[in-house]
Coordinates of C-alpha atoms and ligand atoms in Angstrom, one line a residue:
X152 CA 0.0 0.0 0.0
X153 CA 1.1 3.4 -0.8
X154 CA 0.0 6.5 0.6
X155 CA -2.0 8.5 -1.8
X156 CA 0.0 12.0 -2.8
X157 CA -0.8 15.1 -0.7
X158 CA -3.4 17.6 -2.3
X159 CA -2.2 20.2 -4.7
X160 CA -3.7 22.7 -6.6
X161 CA -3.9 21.5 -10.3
X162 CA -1.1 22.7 -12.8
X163 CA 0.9 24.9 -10.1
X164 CA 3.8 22.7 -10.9
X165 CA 3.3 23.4 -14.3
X166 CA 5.9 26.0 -15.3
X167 CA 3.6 29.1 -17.6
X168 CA 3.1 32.9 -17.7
X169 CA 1.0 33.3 -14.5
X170 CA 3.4 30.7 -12.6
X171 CA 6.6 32.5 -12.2
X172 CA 6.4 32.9 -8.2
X173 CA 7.1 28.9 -8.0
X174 CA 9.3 29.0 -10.8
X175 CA 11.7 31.7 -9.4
X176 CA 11.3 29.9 -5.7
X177 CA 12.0 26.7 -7.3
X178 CA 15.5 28.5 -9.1
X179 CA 16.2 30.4 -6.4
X180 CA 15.8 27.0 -4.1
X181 CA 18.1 25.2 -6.0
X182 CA 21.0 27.9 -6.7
X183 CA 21.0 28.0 -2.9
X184 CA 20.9 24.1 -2.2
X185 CA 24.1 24.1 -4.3
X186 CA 25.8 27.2 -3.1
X187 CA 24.9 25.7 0.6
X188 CA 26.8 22.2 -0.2
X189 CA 29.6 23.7 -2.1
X190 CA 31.8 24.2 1.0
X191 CA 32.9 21.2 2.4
X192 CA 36.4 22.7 3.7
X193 CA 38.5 21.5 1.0
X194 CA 37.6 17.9 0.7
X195 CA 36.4 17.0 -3.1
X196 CA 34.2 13.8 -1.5
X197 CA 33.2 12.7 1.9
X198 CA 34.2 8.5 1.1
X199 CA 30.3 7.6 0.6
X200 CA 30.9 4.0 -0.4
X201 CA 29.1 2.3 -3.6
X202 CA 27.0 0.2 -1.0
X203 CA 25.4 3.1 1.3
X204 CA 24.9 4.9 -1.2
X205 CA 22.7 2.4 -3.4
X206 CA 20.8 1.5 -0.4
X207 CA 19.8 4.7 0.3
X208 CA 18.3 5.6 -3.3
X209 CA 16.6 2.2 -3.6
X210 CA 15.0 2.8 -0.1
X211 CA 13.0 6.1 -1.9
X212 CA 9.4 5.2 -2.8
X213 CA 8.9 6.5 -5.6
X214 CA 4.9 6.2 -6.0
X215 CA 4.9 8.2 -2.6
X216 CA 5.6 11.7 -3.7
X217 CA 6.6 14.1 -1.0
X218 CA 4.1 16.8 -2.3
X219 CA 6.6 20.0 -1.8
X220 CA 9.9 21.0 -3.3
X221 CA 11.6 21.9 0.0
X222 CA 11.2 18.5 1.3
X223 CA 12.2 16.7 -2.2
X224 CA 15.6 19.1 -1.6
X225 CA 16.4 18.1 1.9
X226 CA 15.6 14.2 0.4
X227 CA 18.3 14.3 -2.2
X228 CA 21.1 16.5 -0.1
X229 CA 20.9 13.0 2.2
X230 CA 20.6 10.9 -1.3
X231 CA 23.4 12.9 -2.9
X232 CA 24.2 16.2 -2.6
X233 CA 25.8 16.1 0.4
X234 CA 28.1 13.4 -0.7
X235 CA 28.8 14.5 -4.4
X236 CA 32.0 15.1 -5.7
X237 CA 32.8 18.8 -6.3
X238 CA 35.0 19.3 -9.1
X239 CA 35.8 22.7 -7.9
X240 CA 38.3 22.0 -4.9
X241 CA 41.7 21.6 -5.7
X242 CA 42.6 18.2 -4.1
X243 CA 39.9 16.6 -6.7
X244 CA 42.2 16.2 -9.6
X245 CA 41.1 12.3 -10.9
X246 CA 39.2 12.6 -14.4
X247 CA 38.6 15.0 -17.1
X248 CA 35.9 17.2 -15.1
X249 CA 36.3 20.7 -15.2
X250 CA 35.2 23.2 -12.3
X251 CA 32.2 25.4 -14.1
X252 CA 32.6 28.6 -15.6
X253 CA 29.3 30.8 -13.9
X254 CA 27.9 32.5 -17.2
X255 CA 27.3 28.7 -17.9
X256 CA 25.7 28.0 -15.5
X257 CA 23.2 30.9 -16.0
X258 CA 23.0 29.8 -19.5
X259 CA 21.6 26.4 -18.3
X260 CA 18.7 28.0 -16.7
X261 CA 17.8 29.6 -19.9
X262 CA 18.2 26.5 -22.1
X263 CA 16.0 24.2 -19.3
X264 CA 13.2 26.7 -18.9
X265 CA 13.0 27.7 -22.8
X266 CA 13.2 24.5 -23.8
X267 CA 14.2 25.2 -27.0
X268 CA 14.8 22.4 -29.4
X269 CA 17.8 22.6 -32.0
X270 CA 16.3 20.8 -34.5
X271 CA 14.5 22.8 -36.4
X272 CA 14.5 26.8 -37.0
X273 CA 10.5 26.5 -36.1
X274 CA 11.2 25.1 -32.6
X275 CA 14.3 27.5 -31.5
X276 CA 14.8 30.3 -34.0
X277 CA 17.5 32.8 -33.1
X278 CA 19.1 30.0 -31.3
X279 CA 19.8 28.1 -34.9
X280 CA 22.0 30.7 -35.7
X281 CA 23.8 31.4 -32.2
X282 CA 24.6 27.6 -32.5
X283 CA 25.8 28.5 -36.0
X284 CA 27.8 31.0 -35.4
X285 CA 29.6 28.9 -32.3
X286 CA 30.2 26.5 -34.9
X287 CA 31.7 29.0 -37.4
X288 CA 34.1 30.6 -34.6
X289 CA 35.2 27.3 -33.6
X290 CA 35.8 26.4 -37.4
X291 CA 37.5 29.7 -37.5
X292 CA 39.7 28.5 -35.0
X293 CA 40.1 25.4 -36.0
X294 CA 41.0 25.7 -40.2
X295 CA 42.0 30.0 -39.8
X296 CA 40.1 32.6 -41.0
X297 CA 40.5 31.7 -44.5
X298 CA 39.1 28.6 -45.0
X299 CA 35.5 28.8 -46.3
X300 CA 32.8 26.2 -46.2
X301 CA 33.6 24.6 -42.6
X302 CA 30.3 23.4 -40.5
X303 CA 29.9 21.2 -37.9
X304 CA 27.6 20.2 -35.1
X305 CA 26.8 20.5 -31.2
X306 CA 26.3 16.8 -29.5
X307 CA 26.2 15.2 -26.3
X308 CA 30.5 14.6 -26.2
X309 CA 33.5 13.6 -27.2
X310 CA 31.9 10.1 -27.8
X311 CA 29.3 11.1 -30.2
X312 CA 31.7 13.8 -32.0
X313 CA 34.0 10.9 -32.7
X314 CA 30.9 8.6 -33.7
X315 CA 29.8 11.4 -36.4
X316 CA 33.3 11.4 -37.2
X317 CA 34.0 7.9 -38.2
X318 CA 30.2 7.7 -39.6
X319 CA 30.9 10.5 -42.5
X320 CA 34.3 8.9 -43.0
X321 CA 32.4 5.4 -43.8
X322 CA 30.0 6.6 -45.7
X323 CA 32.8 9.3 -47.7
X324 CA 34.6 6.1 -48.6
X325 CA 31.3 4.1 -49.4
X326 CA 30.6 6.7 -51.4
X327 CA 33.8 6.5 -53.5
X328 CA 33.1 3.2 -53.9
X329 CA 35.2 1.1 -51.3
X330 CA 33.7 -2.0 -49.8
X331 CA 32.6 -1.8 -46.1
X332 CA 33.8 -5.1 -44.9
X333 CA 37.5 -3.9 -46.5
X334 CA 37.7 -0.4 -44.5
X335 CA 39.7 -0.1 -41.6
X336 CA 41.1 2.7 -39.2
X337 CA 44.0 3.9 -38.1
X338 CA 44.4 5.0 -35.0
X339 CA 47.0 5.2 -31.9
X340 CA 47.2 2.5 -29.2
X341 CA 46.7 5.7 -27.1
X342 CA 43.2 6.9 -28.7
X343 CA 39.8 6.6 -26.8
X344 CA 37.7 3.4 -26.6
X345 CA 35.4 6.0 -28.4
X346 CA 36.9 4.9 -31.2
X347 CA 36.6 1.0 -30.8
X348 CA 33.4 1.6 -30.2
X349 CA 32.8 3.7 -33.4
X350 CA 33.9 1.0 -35.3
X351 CA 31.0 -1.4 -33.4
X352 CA 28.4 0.9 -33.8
X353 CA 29.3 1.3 -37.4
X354 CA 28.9 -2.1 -37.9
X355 CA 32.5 -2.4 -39.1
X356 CA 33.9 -4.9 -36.2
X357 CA 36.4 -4.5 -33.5
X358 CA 38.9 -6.0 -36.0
X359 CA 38.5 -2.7 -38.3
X360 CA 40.2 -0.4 -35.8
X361 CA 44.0 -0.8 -36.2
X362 CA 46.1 0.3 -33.3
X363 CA 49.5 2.0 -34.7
X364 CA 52.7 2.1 -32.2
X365 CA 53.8 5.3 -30.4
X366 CA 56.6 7.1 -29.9
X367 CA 58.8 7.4 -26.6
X368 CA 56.4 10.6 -26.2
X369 CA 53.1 8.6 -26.6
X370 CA 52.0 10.1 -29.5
X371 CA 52.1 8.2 -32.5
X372 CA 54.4 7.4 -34.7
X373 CA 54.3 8.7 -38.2
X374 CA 56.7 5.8 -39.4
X375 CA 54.4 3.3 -38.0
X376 CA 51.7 4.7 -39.4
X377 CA 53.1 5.0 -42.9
X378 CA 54.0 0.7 -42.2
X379 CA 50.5 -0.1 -41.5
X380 CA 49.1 2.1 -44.5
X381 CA 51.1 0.2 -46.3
X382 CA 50.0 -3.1 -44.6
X383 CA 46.6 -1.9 -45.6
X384 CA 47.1 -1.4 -49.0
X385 CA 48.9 -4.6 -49.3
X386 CA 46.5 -6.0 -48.3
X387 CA 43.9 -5.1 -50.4
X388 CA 41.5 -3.1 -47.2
X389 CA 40.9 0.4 -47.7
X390 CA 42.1 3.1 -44.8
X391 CA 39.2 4.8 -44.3
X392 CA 39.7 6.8 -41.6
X393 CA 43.3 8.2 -39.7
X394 CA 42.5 9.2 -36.2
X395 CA 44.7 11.0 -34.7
X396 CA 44.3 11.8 -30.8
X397 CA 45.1 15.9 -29.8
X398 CA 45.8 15.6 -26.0
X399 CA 45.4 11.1 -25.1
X400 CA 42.8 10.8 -22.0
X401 CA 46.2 9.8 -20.2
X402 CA 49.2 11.6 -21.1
X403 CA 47.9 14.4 -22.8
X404 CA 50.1 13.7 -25.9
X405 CA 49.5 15.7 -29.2
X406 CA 49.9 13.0 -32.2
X407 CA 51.9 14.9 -35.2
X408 CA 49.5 16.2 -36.8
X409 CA 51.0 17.7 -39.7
X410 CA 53.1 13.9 -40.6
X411 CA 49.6 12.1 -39.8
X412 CA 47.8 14.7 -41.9
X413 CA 50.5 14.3 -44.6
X414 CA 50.2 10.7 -44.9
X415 CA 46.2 10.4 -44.1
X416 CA 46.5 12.8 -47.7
X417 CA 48.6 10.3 -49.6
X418 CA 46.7 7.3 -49.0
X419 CA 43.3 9.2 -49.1
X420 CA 42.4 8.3 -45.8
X421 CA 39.5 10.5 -43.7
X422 CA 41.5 12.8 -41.1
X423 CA 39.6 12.8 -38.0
X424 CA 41.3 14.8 -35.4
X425 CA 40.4 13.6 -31.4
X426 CA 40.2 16.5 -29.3
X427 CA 38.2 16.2 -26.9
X428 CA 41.1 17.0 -24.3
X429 CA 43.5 20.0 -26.2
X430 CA 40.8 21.5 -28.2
X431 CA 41.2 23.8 -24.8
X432 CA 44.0 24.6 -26.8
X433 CA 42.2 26.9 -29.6
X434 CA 41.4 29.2 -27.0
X435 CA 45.1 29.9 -25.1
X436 CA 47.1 32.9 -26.1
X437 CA 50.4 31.1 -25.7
X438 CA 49.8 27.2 -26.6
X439 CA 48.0 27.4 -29.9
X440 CA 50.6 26.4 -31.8
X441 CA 50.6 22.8 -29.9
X442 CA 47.7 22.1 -32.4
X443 CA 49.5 23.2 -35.6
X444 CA 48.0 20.7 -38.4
X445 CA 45.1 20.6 -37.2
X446 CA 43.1 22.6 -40.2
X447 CA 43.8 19.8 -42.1
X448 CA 41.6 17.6 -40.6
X449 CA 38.6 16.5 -42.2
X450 CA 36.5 16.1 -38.8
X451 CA 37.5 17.5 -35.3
X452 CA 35.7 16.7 -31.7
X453 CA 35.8 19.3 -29.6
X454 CA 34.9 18.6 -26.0
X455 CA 33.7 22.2 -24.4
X456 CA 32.8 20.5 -20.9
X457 CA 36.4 19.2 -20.5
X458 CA 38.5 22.2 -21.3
X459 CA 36.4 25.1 -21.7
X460 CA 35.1 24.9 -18.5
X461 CA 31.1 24.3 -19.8
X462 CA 28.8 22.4 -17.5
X463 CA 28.0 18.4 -19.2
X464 CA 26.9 18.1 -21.6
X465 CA 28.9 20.5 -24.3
X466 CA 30.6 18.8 -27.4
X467 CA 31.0 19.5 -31.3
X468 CA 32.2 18.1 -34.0
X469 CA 33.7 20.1 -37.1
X470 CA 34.2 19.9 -40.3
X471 CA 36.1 21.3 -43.1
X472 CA 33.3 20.4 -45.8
X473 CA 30.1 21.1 -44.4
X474 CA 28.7 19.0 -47.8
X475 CA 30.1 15.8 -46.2
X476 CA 27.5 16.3 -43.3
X477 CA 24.7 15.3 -45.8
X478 CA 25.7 11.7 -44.6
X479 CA 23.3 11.8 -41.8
X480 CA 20.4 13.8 -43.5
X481 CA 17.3 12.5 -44.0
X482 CA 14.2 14.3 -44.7
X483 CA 10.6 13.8 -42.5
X484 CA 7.5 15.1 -44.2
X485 CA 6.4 16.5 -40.7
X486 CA 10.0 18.3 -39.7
X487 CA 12.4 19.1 -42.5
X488 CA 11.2 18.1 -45.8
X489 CA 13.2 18.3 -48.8
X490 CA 11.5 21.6 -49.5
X491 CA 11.8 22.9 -45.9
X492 CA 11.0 26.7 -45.7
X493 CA 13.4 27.5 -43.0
X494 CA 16.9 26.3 -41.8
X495 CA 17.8 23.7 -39.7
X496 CA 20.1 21.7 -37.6
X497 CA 18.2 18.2 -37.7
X498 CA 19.7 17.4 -41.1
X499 CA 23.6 17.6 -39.4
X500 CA 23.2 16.1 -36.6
X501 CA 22.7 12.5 -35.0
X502 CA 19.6 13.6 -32.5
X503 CA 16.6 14.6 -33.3
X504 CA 15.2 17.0 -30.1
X505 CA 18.3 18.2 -29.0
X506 CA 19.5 20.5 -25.9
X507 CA 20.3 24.2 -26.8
X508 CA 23.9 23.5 -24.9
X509 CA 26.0 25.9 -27.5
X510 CA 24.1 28.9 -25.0
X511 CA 26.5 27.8 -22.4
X512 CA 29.5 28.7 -24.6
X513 CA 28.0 31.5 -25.8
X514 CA 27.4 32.8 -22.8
X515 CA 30.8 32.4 -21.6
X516 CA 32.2 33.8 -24.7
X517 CA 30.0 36.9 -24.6
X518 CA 30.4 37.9 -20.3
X519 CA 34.3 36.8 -20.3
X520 CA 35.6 35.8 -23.6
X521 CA 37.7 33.3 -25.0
X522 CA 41.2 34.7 -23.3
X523 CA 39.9 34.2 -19.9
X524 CA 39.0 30.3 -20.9
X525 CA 42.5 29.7 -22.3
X526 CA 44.2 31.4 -19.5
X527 CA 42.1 29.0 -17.5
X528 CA 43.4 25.6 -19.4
X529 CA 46.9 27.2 -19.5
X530 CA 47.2 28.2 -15.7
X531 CA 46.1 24.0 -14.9
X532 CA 48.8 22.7 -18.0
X533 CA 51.3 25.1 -16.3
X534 CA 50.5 23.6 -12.5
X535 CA 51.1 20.3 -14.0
X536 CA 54.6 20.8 -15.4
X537 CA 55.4 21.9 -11.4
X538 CA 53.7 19.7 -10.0
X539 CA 55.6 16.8 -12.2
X540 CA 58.8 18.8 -11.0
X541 CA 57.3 17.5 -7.3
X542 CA 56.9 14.3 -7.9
X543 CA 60.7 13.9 -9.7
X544 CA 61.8 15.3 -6.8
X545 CA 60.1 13.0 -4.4
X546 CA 62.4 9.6 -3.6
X547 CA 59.3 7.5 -3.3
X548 CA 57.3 8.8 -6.1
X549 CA 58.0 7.4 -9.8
X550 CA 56.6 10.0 -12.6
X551 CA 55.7 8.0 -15.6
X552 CA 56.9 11.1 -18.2
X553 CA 57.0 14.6 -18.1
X554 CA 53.3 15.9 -18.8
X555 CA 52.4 17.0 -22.2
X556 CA 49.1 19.1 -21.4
X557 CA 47.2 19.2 -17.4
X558 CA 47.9 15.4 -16.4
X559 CA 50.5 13.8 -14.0
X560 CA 50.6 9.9 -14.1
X561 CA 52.9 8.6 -11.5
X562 CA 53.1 6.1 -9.1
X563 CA 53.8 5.5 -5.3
X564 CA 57.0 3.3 -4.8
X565 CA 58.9 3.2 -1.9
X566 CA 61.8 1.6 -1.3
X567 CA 61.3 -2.3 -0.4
X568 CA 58.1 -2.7 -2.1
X569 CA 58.3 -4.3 -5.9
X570 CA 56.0 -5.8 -8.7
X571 CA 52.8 -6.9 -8.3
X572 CA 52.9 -5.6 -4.5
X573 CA 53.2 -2.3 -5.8
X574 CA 50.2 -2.4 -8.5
X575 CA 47.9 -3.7 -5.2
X576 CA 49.8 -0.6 -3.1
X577 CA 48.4 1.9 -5.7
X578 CA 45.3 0.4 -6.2
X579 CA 44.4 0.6 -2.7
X580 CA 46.3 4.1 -2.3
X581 CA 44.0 5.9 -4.5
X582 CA 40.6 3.9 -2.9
X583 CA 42.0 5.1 0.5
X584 CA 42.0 8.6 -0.4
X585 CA 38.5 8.3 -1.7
X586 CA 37.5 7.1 1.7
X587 CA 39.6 10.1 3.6
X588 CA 37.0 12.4 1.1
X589 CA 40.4 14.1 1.3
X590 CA 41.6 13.9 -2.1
X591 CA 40.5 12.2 -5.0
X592 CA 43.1 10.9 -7.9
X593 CA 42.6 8.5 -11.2
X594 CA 44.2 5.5 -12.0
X595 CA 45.4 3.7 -14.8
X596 CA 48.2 1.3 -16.9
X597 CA 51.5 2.4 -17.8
X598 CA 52.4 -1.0 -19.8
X599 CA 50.5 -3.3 -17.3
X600 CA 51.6 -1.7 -14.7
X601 CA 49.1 0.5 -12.2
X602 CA 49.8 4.2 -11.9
X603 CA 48.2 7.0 -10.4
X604 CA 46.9 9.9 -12.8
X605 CA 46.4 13.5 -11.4
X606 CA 44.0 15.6 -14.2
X607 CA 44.3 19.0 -13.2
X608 CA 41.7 21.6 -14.5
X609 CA 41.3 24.2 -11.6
X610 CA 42.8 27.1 -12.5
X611 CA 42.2 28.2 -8.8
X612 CA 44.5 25.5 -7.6
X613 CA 48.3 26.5 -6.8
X614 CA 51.1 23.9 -6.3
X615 CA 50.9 24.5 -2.8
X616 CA 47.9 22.8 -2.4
X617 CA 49.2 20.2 -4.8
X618 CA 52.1 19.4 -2.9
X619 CA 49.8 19.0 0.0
X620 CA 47.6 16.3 -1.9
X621 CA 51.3 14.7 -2.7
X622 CA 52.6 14.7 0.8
X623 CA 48.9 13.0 1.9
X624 CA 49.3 10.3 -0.9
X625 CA 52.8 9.3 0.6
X626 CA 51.7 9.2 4.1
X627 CA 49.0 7.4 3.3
X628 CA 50.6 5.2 1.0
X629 CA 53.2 4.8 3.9
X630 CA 50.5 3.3 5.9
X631 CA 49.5 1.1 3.8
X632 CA 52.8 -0.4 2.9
X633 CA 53.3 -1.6 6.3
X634 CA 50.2 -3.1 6.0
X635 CA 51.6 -4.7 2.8
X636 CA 54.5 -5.9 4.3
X637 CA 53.2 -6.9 7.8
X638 CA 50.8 -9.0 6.0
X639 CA 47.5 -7.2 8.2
X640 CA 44.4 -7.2 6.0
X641 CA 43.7 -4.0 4.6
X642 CA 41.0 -2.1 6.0
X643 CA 37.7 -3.2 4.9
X644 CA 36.2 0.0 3.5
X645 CA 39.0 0.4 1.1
X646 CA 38.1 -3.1 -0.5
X647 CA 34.6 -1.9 -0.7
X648 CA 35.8 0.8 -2.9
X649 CA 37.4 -1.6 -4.8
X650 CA 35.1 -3.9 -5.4
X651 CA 32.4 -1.3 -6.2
X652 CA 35.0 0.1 -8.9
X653 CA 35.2 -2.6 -10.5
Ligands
PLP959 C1 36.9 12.3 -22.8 C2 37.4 11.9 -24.1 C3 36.5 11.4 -25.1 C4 35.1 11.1 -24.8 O1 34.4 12.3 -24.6 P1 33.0 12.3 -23.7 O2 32.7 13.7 -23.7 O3 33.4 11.7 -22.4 O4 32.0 11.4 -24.4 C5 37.1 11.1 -26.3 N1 38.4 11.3 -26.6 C6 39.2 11.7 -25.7 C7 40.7 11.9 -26.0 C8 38.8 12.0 -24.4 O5 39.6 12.5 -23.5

């Protein structure tokens, strides 16, 4: 039996004209939930574990509304809020989350309450064209000033960018005639599973994604890359698509882009540049020229909610030939017919409703400008470099490479400690950290091996604080060492975070 709703007075939840009283309360309520939460005295997490956490959402009747948005509030700061992560405090430095820029955040207001649509001119007018012209000034800064005929796309992320990517790049080479089950891909052993998945989704087969070697840098290798276009020709398959990754979810490396873009020419492969992690770089005044090469790509993801600082969700992909969008077009009698009156987005895009998230962006552009969001990017890629210089310095610490953009991976090693020992030390070492809610870093594998990975994106955060987060890691780590080596079990609610990662 569930108890029947409380009583309310019909449609006052219903946002309209002669409803804004509960619609600025309900704003207002939130804004101030958040801005209430947001100060948890420098700790990113408070060590909720996977198990609480679960058990407290899947308590919550949901046929038994609490009638009032006050009380629903107070529900969800037990359920979640007061546990979230907050990407804003400098000892949070795991994955690619970005602290928010604010005009952003006013901009999300406006796109929820609106509700505009991006599909069609009919269902969002003058937002059709600020998304257009977002997409312009990124293709300006992506192909120079120059280059005419450039279009492109907002989606959900880096993930659907790449998938519109790789989908015009099959369907350019079906085009020209190429066989589908004879195309295959070229792309780093560094790129994102994006990718792999792509090459699913796009019914050519994990086996159509070729992973090319890298370079002592990460990035990869032009000379491998010429080899396995060779290998492909050789063999008869068709390179359909070069991808080459600006800024790897790891190590931040830049492939060459000129060399791959070079090559990708010769052998008439598709040029699809990944980046979702340095496009950042189109906006700094002083790194720009880390991307050199690529206006020659034929595609280009562009994650704005990684290095521009944009609220999820905040993506685009670019291209150089707008034509070669056509490949997902298809015309509905009821929304864009052949013979369409106005303009519109539907025929470029993947989705059909779609979120007005290029007002985030634009908002940001127009109250602070693009300076002030690559000062931001630069400011984290310049902590990293001194905060690399830490961990070199520090006996016990082993730092993978020097970083390329705003990540550090490295590893806790002291002296005594060896192989496999030290993949479970780090393992632990980063779940114990969760559970202080002191710091929170990422983890991943340096050929097999488990590292550490500190993404840094606050461009509040000094290396002060940093060397703070460094000097907790080793104490901690210390700690659990002589665990290690005394044999005692490790405390239980770090294997619960290990387990629920998993
Ligand atoms: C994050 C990332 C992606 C995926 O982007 P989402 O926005 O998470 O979907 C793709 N490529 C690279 C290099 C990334 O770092």
């Amino acid at each position: 039996m569930t108890t029947p709703p409380p009583q309310q007075p019909p449609l006052s939840q219903l946002f309209h004209h002669d409803n804004t009283t509960s619609y600025l309360d309900a704003v207002a309520l939130g804004a101030r939930t958040v801005a209430d939460h947001l100060d948890r005295g420098g700790r990113p997490a408070t060590g909720r574990d996977a198990r609480s956490a679960a058990a407290r959402v899947a308590a919550v009747d949901l046929d038994a509304p609490l009638g009032d948005a006050a009380s629903a509030v107070e529900e969800l700061s037990r359920l979640w809020l007061q546990d979230t992560v907050w990407f804003h405090e400098p000892a949070y430095a795991a994955h690619l989350n970005c602290p928010v820029a604010v005009p952003a955040l006013l901009a999300e207001v406006l796109i929820s309450s609106v509700n505009a649509s991006l599909d069609t001119f009919d269902q969002s007018v003058g937002a059709t064209f600020i998304e257009r012209h977002l997409v312009d000034w990124t293709a300006g800064r992506i192909h120079g000033p120059d280059h005419v005929g450039g279009d492109g796309i907002f989606t959900s992320g880096g993930t659907q960018s790449n998938l519109q990517g790789l989908l015009l790049a099959r369907d350019h080479a079906l085009a020209a005639g190429a066989p589908a089950d004879r195309l295959r891909i070229l792309a780093s052993t560094q790129a994102h599973f994006s990718v792999q998945k792509a090459a699913r989704l796009l019914g050519l087969g994990d086996a159509a994604v070729l992973g090319v070697p890298i370079d002592a840098g990460r990035r990869m290798d032009p000379a491998a890359l010429a080899r396995a276009l060779d290998g492909v020709a050789a063999a008869g398959d068709v390179p359909m698509a070069v991808v080459a990754t600006a800024g790897t979810t790891d190590f931040g490396a830049i492939d060459p882009l000129p060399e791959l873009a070079a090559l990708a020419r010769r052998h008439g492969a598709w040029l699809h540049v990944d980046a979702a992690y340095g496009g950042g770089l189109l906006a700094s005044r002083t790194r720009r020229h880390l991307l050199a090469g690529i206006e020659h790509a034929d595609s280009v993801t562009v994650d704005f909610h990684k290095t521009w600082f944009q609220p999820v969700s905040a993506s685009a992909l670019v291209v150089r030939d707008g034509a070669t969008l056509r490949h997902v077009t298809w015309h509905a009698d009821y929304l864009n017919p052949k013979d369409a009156a106005h303009p519109n987005q539907v025929d470029k895009s993947l989705q059909t409703t779609r979120r007005f998230d290029a007002l985030k962006l634009w908002m940001t552009l127009r109250t602070m400008g693009a300076d002030t969001v690559g000062d931001w990017f630069d400011a984290a890629i310049d902590l990293a470099a001194a905060v690399a210089e830490r961990v070199a310095a520090a006996p016990d610490l082993e730092l993978a490479a020097p970083p390329s953009l705003s990540t550090v991976v490295f590893r806790y090693a002291p002296a005594g400690v060896d192989g496999a020992h030290l993949d479970a030390l780090n393992t632990r070492l980063r779940a114990a950290l969760y559970d202080s809610g002191r710091a929170m870093v990422a983890a991943t594998k340096v050929d097999g091996r488990t590292f550490l990975k500190l993404t840094l994106l606050n461009p509040r955060a000094d290396v002060e604080q940093l060397a703070g987060l460094l000097d907790l890691l080793r104490e901690t780590g210390a700690g659990l060492a002589a665990e290690l080596v005394v044999g005692r079990p490790p405390r239980q609610r770090a294997l619960h975070l290990v387990e629920a990662v998993r």
